[in-house]
């Protein structure tokens, strides 16, 4: 009598979990670093001052200048007939030129931050979608690591429940 080759759902899931898990390790470390950096993006840590000169429309009103510059920390200091003085710069109404100083991360760190903040019109969007799908697969395939009647499986289910409770706490309370 010929023996079964042993390809069961459990073995396949364990193999996929192992291989995808090793692939995800490097991606997770990079994604984690970008998330940590993103958390501190409003601090001056790792930033350097950069002088910017940009061409805008002529005669922008003071109330609309912050939006035109895409500045969240915009504050008007003074205004005269041809110039609007704002924190870190000046806008000349007649020419439409704004000259200001801003803080910027080095390009590599900007790319890490953009990786985390990606939107659907950015090419890395598909990377983040695939990364998310692989993480969901790893989470679900872990249920095939142990037989359902073992204490390790029951312990895993308890940690899964704890994870849901922590996530709900963060969503509802924080």
Coordinates of N, CA, C and O in Angstrom, one line a residue, residues 26-161:
X26 N 11.8 41.6 6.6 CA 12.5 42.8 6.1 C 11.5 44.0 5.9 O 11.7 45.1 6.2
X27 N 10.4 43.6 5.3 CA 9.3 44.7 5.0 C 8.8 45.3 6.2 O 8.6 46.5 6.3
X28 N 8.6 44.5 7.2 CA 8.0 44.9 8.5 C 9.0 45.9 9.2 O 8.6 46.9 9.8
X29 N 10.3 45.5 9.2 CA 11.3 46.4 9.8 C 11.3 47.8 9.2 O 11.3 48.8 9.9
X30 N 11.3 47.8 7.9 CA 11.3 49.1 7.2 C 10.0 49.9 7.4 O 10.0 51.1 7.7
X31 N 8.9 49.2 7.4 CA 7.6 49.8 7.6 C 7.5 50.3 9.1 O 6.9 51.4 9.3
X32 N 8.0 49.5 10.0 CA 8.1 49.9 11.4 C 8.9 51.2 11.6 O 8.4 52.2 12.3
X33 N 10.0 51.3 11.0 CA 10.9 52.5 11.1 C 10.2 53.7 10.5 O 10.2 54.8 11.1
X34 N 9.5 53.5 9.3 CA 8.8 54.6 8.8 C 7.6 55.1 9.7 O 7.4 56.3 9.8
X35 N 7.0 54.2 10.4 CA 5.9 54.5 11.3 C 6.4 55.3 12.5 O 5.8 56.2 12.9
X36 N 7.6 54.8 13.0 CA 8.2 55.5 14.2 C 8.6 56.9 13.7 O 8.3 57.9 14.5
X37 N 9.2 57.1 12.6 CA 9.6 58.4 12.1 C 8.4 59.3 11.9 O 8.4 60.4 12.2
X38 N 7.3 58.7 11.3 CA 6.1 59.4 11.1 C 5.5 59.9 12.4 O 5.0 61.1 12.4
X39 N 5.6 59.2 13.4 CA 5.1 59.6 14.7 C 5.8 60.9 15.2 O 5.2 61.8 15.8
X40 N 7.1 61.1 14.9 CA 7.8 62.2 15.3 C 8.0 63.2 14.2 O 8.9 64.1 14.3
X41 N 7.2 63.2 13.2 CA 7.4 64.1 12.0 C 7.2 65.6 12.4 O 7.7 66.5 11.7
X42 N 6.5 65.9 13.4 CA 6.3 67.3 13.8 C 7.4 67.9 14.7 O 7.3 69.0 15.1
X43 N 8.3 67.1 15.0 CA 9.5 67.6 15.8 C 10.6 68.0 14.9 O 10.6 67.6 13.7
X44 N 11.6 68.6 15.4 CA 12.7 69.1 14.6 C 13.8 68.0 14.5 O 14.8 68.2 13.9
X45 N 13.6 66.9 15.1 CA 14.5 65.8 15.1 C 14.8 65.3 13.7 O 13.9 65.0 12.9
X46 N 16.0 65.3 13.3 CA 16.5 64.9 11.9 C 16.2 65.9 10.8 O 16.5 65.7 9.7
X47 N 15.5 67.0 11.1 CA 15.1 68.0 10.1 C 16.2 69.0 9.9 O 16.9 69.3 10.9
X48 N 16.2 69.6 8.8 CA 17.1 70.7 8.5 C 16.3 71.9 7.9 O 15.3 71.6 7.2
X49 N 16.8 73.1 8.1 CA 16.1 74.3 7.5 C 16.4 74.4 6.0 O 17.6 74.2 5.6
X50 N 15.4 74.7 5.3 CA 15.5 74.8 3.8 C 14.9 76.1 3.4 O 13.7 76.4 3.8
X51 N 15.5 76.9 2.5 CA 14.9 78.1 2.0 C 14.2 77.7 0.7 O 14.7 77.0 -0.2
X52 N 13.0 78.2 0.6 CA 12.1 77.8 -0.5 C 11.6 79.1 -1.2 O 11.3 80.1 -0.5
X53 N 11.7 79.1 -2.5 CA 11.1 80.2 -3.3 C 10.1 79.6 -4.3 O 10.5 78.7 -5.1
X54 N 8.9 80.0 -4.2 CA 7.9 79.3 -5.1 C 7.0 80.4 -5.7 O 6.7 81.5 -5.2
X55 N 6.6 80.1 -7.0 CA 5.7 81.0 -7.7 C 4.3 80.6 -7.5 O 3.9 79.5 -7.8
X56 N 3.5 81.6 -7.0 CA 2.1 81.4 -6.8 C 1.3 82.3 -7.7 O 1.9 83.1 -8.5
X57 N 0.0 82.3 -7.6 CA -0.8 83.3 -8.4 C -0.6 84.7 -7.8 O -0.2 84.8 -6.7
X58 N -0.8 85.7 -8.7 CA -0.7 87.1 -8.2 C -1.9 87.4 -7.3 O -3.0 86.9 -7.5
X59 N -1.7 88.3 -6.4 CA -2.7 88.9 -5.6 C -3.6 87.9 -4.8 O -4.8 88.1 -4.7
X60 N -2.9 87.0 -4.2 CA -3.6 86.0 -3.3 C -4.0 86.8 -2.0 O -3.1 87.5 -1.5
X61 N -5.2 86.6 -1.6 CA -5.6 87.2 -0.3 C -4.8 86.6 0.9 O -4.5 85.4 0.8
X62 N -4.6 87.3 1.9 CA -3.9 86.8 3.1 C -4.6 85.6 3.7 O -3.9 84.6 4.1
X63 N -5.9 85.6 3.7 CA -6.6 84.4 4.3 C -6.4 83.1 3.4 O -6.6 82.0 4.0
X64 N -6.1 83.3 2.1 CA -6.0 82.1 1.3 C -4.5 81.7 1.1 O -4.2 80.7 0.4
X65 N -3.6 82.5 1.6 CA -2.2 82.2 1.3 C -1.7 80.9 2.0 O -0.9 80.1 1.4
X66 N -2.1 80.6 3.2 CA -1.7 79.4 3.9 C -2.1 78.2 3.1 O -1.3 77.2 3.0
X67 N -3.3 78.2 2.5 CA -3.8 77.0 1.7 C -3.0 76.9 0.4 O -2.6 75.8 0.0
X68 N -2.7 78.0 -0.2 CA -1.9 78.0 -1.4 C -0.5 77.5 -1.2 O 0.1 76.8 -2.0
X69 N 0.1 77.7 0.0 CA 1.4 77.2 0.4 C 1.4 75.8 1.0 O 2.4 75.2 1.2
X70 N 0.1 75.3 1.2 CA -0.1 74.0 1.8 C 0.7 73.9 3.2 O 1.3 73.0 3.5
X71 N 0.5 75.0 3.9 CA 1.1 75.1 5.2 C 0.1 74.9 6.3 O -0.9 75.6 6.4
X72 N 0.4 74.0 7.2 CA -0.5 73.8 8.4 C -0.3 74.7 9.5 O -1.1 75.0 10.3
X73 N 0.9 75.2 9.6 CA 1.3 76.1 10.7 C 1.4 77.6 10.2 O 2.2 78.4 10.7
X74 N 0.5 78.0 9.3 CA 0.6 79.3 8.7 C 0.0 80.3 9.6 O -1.0 80.2 10.3
X75 N 0.8 81.4 9.8 CA 0.4 82.5 10.6 C 0.8 83.9 10.0 O 2.0 84.1 9.7
X76 N -0.1 84.7 9.7 CA 0.2 86.0 9.2 C 0.7 87.0 10.3 O 0.1 87.1 11.3
X77 N 1.8 87.6 10.0 CA 2.4 88.6 10.9 C 2.0 90.0 10.6 O 1.7 90.8 11.5
X78 N 2.1 90.4 9.3 CA 1.8 91.7 8.9 C 1.5 91.7 7.4 O 1.7 90.8 6.7
X79 N 0.9 92.8 7.0 CA 0.5 93.0 5.5 C 0.6 94.4 5.2 O 0.2 95.3 5.9
X80 N 1.2 94.7 4.0 CA 1.2 96.1 3.4 C 0.6 96.0 2.0 O 0.0 95.0 1.6
X81 N 0.8 97.1 1.2 CA 0.1 97.1 -0.1 C 0.6 96.0 -1.0 O -0.2 95.5 -1.8
X82 N 1.9 95.6 -1.0 CA 2.4 94.6 -1.9 C 2.9 93.4 -1.3 O 3.2 92.4 -2.0
X83 N 3.0 93.3 0.0 CA 3.6 92.1 0.7 C 2.8 91.6 1.8 O 2.1 92.4 2.5
X84 N 2.8 90.3 2.0 CA 2.2 89.7 3.1 C 3.4 89.0 3.9 O 4.0 88.1 3.3
X85 N 3.5 89.4 5.1 CA 4.6 88.8 5.9 C 4.0 87.7 6.8 O 3.0 88.0 7.5
X86 N 4.5 86.6 6.7 CA 4.0 85.4 7.6 C 5.2 84.8 8.3 O 6.4 85.1 8.0
X87 N 4.9 84.0 9.2 CA 5.9 83.3 10.0 C 6.8 82.5 9.0 O 6.3 81.8 8.2
X88 N 8.1 82.8 9.0 CA 9.1 82.2 8.2 C 9.2 82.6 6.8 O 9.9 82.0 6.0
X89 N 8.4 83.7 6.4 CA 8.6 84.1 5.0 C 7.8 85.4 4.6 O 7.2 86.0 5.5
X90 N 7.8 85.6 3.3 CA 7.1 86.8 2.8 C 6.5 86.4 1.4 O 7.2 85.7 0.6
X91 N 5.4 87.0 1.1 CA 4.7 86.8 -0.2 C 4.6 88.1 -0.9 O 4.0 89.1 -0.2
X92 N 5.0 88.3 -2.1 CA 4.9 89.5 -2.9 C 3.7 89.4 -3.8 O 3.7 88.6 -4.7
X93 N 2.7 90.2 -3.5 CA 1.4 90.1 -4.3 C 1.6 90.4 -5.8 O 1.0 89.8 -6.6
X94 N 2.4 91.4 -6.1 CA 2.6 91.8 -7.5 C 3.2 90.8 -8.4 O 2.9 90.6 -9.5
X95 N 4.2 90.0 -7.8 CA 4.9 89.0 -8.6 C 4.4 87.6 -8.3 O 4.6 86.7 -9.1
X96 N 3.7 87.4 -7.2 CA 3.2 86.0 -6.8 C 4.3 85.2 -6.3 O 4.1 84.0 -6.1
X97 N 5.4 85.7 -5.9 CA 6.6 84.9 -5.4 C 6.5 84.9 -3.9 O 6.3 85.9 -3.2
X98 N 6.6 83.7 -3.3 CA 6.7 83.5 -1.9 C 8.0 82.9 -1.6 O 8.5 82.0 -2.2
X99 N 8.7 83.6 -0.6 CA 10.0 83.1 -0.2 C 9.9 82.8 1.3 O 9.4 83.7 2.1
X100 N 10.2 81.6 1.7 CA 10.1 81.2 3.1 C 11.1 80.1 3.5 O 11.7 79.5 2.6
X101 N 11.2 79.9 4.8 CA 12.1 78.9 5.3 C 11.2 77.8 5.9 O 10.2 78.1 6.6
X102 N 11.5 76.6 5.6 CA 10.8 75.4 6.2 C 11.8 74.4 6.7 O 12.9 74.4 6.4
X103 N 11.3 73.4 7.4 CA 12.1 72.3 7.9 C 11.7 71.1 7.0 O 10.6 70.9 6.7
X104 N 12.8 70.4 6.7 CA 12.6 69.2 5.8 C 13.5 68.1 6.2 O 14.6 68.3 6.7
X105 N 12.9 66.8 6.2 CA 13.7 65.7 6.4 C 14.6 65.4 5.2 O 14.3 65.8 4.1
X106 N 15.7 64.7 5.4 CA 16.5 64.2 4.3 C 15.6 63.3 3.4 O 14.7 62.7 3.8
X107 N 16.0 63.3 2.1 CA 15.2 62.6 1.1 C 14.9 61.2 1.4 O 13.7 60.7 1.2
X108 N 15.8 60.4 2.0 CA 15.6 59.0 2.3 C 14.5 58.9 3.4 O 13.6 58.1 3.3
X109 N 14.5 59.8 4.4 CA 13.5 59.7 5.4 C 12.2 60.2 4.9 O 11.1 59.7 5.3
X110 N 12.2 61.2 4.0 CA 10.9 61.6 3.4 C 10.3 60.4 2.6 O 9.1 60.3 2.7
X111 N 11.1 59.6 1.9 CA 10.5 58.5 1.2 C 9.9 57.5 2.2 O 8.9 56.9 1.9
X112 N 10.6 57.3 3.3 CA 10.0 56.4 4.4 C 8.7 56.9 4.9 O 7.7 56.1 5.0
X113 N 8.6 58.2 5.1 CA 7.4 58.8 5.6 C 6.3 58.6 4.5 O 5.1 58.3 4.8
X114 N 6.6 58.9 3.3 CA 5.6 58.8 2.2 C 5.2 57.4 2.0 O 4.0 57.1 1.6
X115 N 6.0 56.4 2.3 CA 5.7 55.0 2.2 C 4.5 54.7 3.2 O 3.6 54.0 2.9
X116 N 4.6 55.3 4.3 CA 3.6 55.1 5.4 C 2.3 55.9 5.1 O 1.2 55.4 5.4
X117 N 2.4 57.0 4.5 CA 1.3 57.9 4.2 C 0.7 57.7 2.8 O -0.1 58.5 2.3
X118 N 1.0 56.7 2.1 CA 0.7 56.5 0.7 C -0.8 56.6 0.5 O -1.6 56.2 1.3
X119 N -1.1 57.2 -0.7 CA -2.5 57.2 -1.1 C -2.7 56.5 -2.4 O -1.7 56.1 -3.0
X120 N -3.9 56.3 -2.9 CA -4.1 55.5 -4.0 C -3.5 56.0 -5.3 O -3.4 55.3 -6.3
X121 N -3.2 57.3 -5.4 CA -2.6 57.9 -6.6 C -1.1 57.8 -6.6 O -0.4 58.2 -7.5
X122 N -0.5 57.1 -5.6 CA 0.9 57.0 -5.4 C 1.3 55.5 -5.8 O 0.6 54.6 -5.4
X123 N 2.4 55.3 -6.5 CA 2.7 54.0 -7.0 C 2.9 53.0 -5.9 O 2.6 51.8 -6.0
X124 N 3.4 53.4 -4.7 CA 3.6 52.5 -3.6 C 2.3 52.0 -3.0 O 2.4 51.1 -2.1
X125 N 1.2 52.5 -3.4 CA -0.1 52.1 -2.9 C -0.2 50.6 -3.0 O -0.7 49.9 -2.1
X126 N 0.2 50.0 -4.2 CA 0.0 48.6 -4.4 C 0.9 47.8 -3.5 O 0.6 46.7 -3.1
X127 N 2.1 48.4 -3.1 CA 3.0 47.7 -2.1 C 2.3 47.6 -0.8 O 2.3 46.6 -0.2
X128 N 1.7 48.7 -0.4 CA 1.0 48.7 1.0 C -0.2 47.8 1.0 O -0.5 47.1 2.0
X129 N -0.9 47.7 -0.1 CA -2.0 46.8 -0.2 C -1.5 45.3 -0.1 O -2.1 44.5 0.6
X130 N -0.5 45.0 -0.9 CA 0.1 43.6 -0.8 C 0.6 43.3 0.5 O 0.4 42.2 1.1
X131 N 1.3 44.3 1.1 CA 1.8 44.1 2.5 C 0.7 43.8 3.5 O 0.8 42.9 4.3
X132 N -0.4 44.5 3.4 CA -1.5 44.3 4.3 C -2.1 43.0 4.1 O -2.5 42.3 5.1
X133 N -2.3 42.5 2.8 CA -2.8 41.2 2.6 C -1.9 40.1 3.1 O -2.4 39.1 3.7
X134 N -0.6 40.3 2.9 CA 0.3 39.3 3.5 C 0.3 39.2 5.0 O 0.3 38.1 5.6
X135 N 0.1 40.4 5.6 CA 0.0 40.4 7.1 C -1.3 39.7 7.6 O -1.2 39.0 8.6
X136 N -2.4 39.9 6.9 CA -3.6 39.2 7.2 C -3.4 37.7 7.0 O -3.9 36.9 7.9
X137 N -2.8 37.3 5.9 CA -2.5 35.9 5.7 C -1.7 35.3 6.9 O -2.0 34.2 7.4
X138 N -0.7 36.0 7.3 CA 0.1 35.5 8.4 C -0.7 35.4 9.7 O -0.5 34.4 10.4
X139 N -1.5 36.4 9.9 CA -2.4 36.3 11.1 C -3.3 35.1 11.1 O -3.4 34.4 12.1
X140 N -4.0 34.9 10.0 CA -4.9 33.8 9.9 C -4.2 32.4 9.8 O -4.7 31.5 10.3
X141 N -3.1 32.4 9.1 CA -2.5 31.1 8.9 C -1.8 30.6 10.2 O -1.6 29.4 10.4
X142 N -1.7 31.5 11.2 CA -1.1 31.1 12.5 C -2.1 30.1 13.2 O -1.7 29.4 14.1
X143 N -3.4 30.2 12.8 CA -4.3 29.2 13.4 C -4.1 27.8 13.0 O -4.6 26.9 13.6
X144 N -3.3 27.6 12.0 CA -3.0 26.2 11.6 C -1.7 25.7 12.1 O -1.2 24.6 11.8
X145 N -1.1 26.5 13.0 CA 0.2 26.1 13.6 C 0.1 25.0 14.6 O 1.0 24.2 14.8
X146 N -1.1 25.0 15.3 CA -1.3 24.0 16.4 C -2.7 23.4 16.2 O -3.6 24.0 15.7
X147 N -2.8 22.1 16.7 CA -4.1 21.5 16.6 C -5.1 22.2 17.6 O -4.7 22.6 18.7
X148 N -6.4 22.3 17.2 CA -7.3 23.0 18.0 C -7.5 22.6 19.5 O -7.9 23.4 20.3
X149 N -7.2 21.3 19.8 CA -7.4 20.9 21.2 C -6.2 21.0 22.1 O -6.3 20.7 23.3
X150 N -5.1 21.6 21.6 CA -3.9 21.7 22.4 C -4.0 23.0 23.2 O -4.7 23.9 22.9
X151 N -3.1 23.0 24.3 CA -3.1 24.2 25.2 C -2.4 25.4 24.4 O -2.8 26.5 24.7
X152 N -1.5 25.1 23.5 CA -0.9 26.2 22.7 C -1.9 26.9 21.8 O -1.9 28.1 21.7
X153 N -2.9 26.1 21.2 CA -3.9 26.7 20.4 C -4.8 27.6 21.3 O -5.2 28.7 20.9
X154 N -5.2 27.0 22.5 CA -6.1 27.8 23.4 C -5.4 29.1 23.9 O -6.0 30.1 24.0
X155 N -4.1 28.9 24.1 CA -3.4 30.1 24.6 C -3.3 31.1 23.4 O -3.5 32.4 23.6
X156 N -3.1 30.7 22.2 CA -3.1 31.5 21.0 C -4.5 32.2 20.9 O -4.5 33.4 20.5
X157 N -5.6 31.5 21.1 CA -6.9 32.1 21.0 C -7.1 33.2 22.1 O -7.7 34.3 21.8
X158 N -6.5 33.0 23.3 CA -6.6 34.0 24.3 C -5.8 35.2 23.9 O -6.3 36.4 24.1
X159 N -4.7 35.1 23.3 CA -3.9 36.2 22.9 C -4.6 37.0 21.7 O -4.5 38.2 21.6
X160 N -5.3 36.2 20.9 CA -6.0 36.8 19.8 C -7.1 37.7 20.3 O -7.3 38.8 19.9
X161 N -7.9 37.1 21.3 CA -8.9 37.9 22.0 C -8.3 39.2 22.6 O -8.9 40.3 22.6

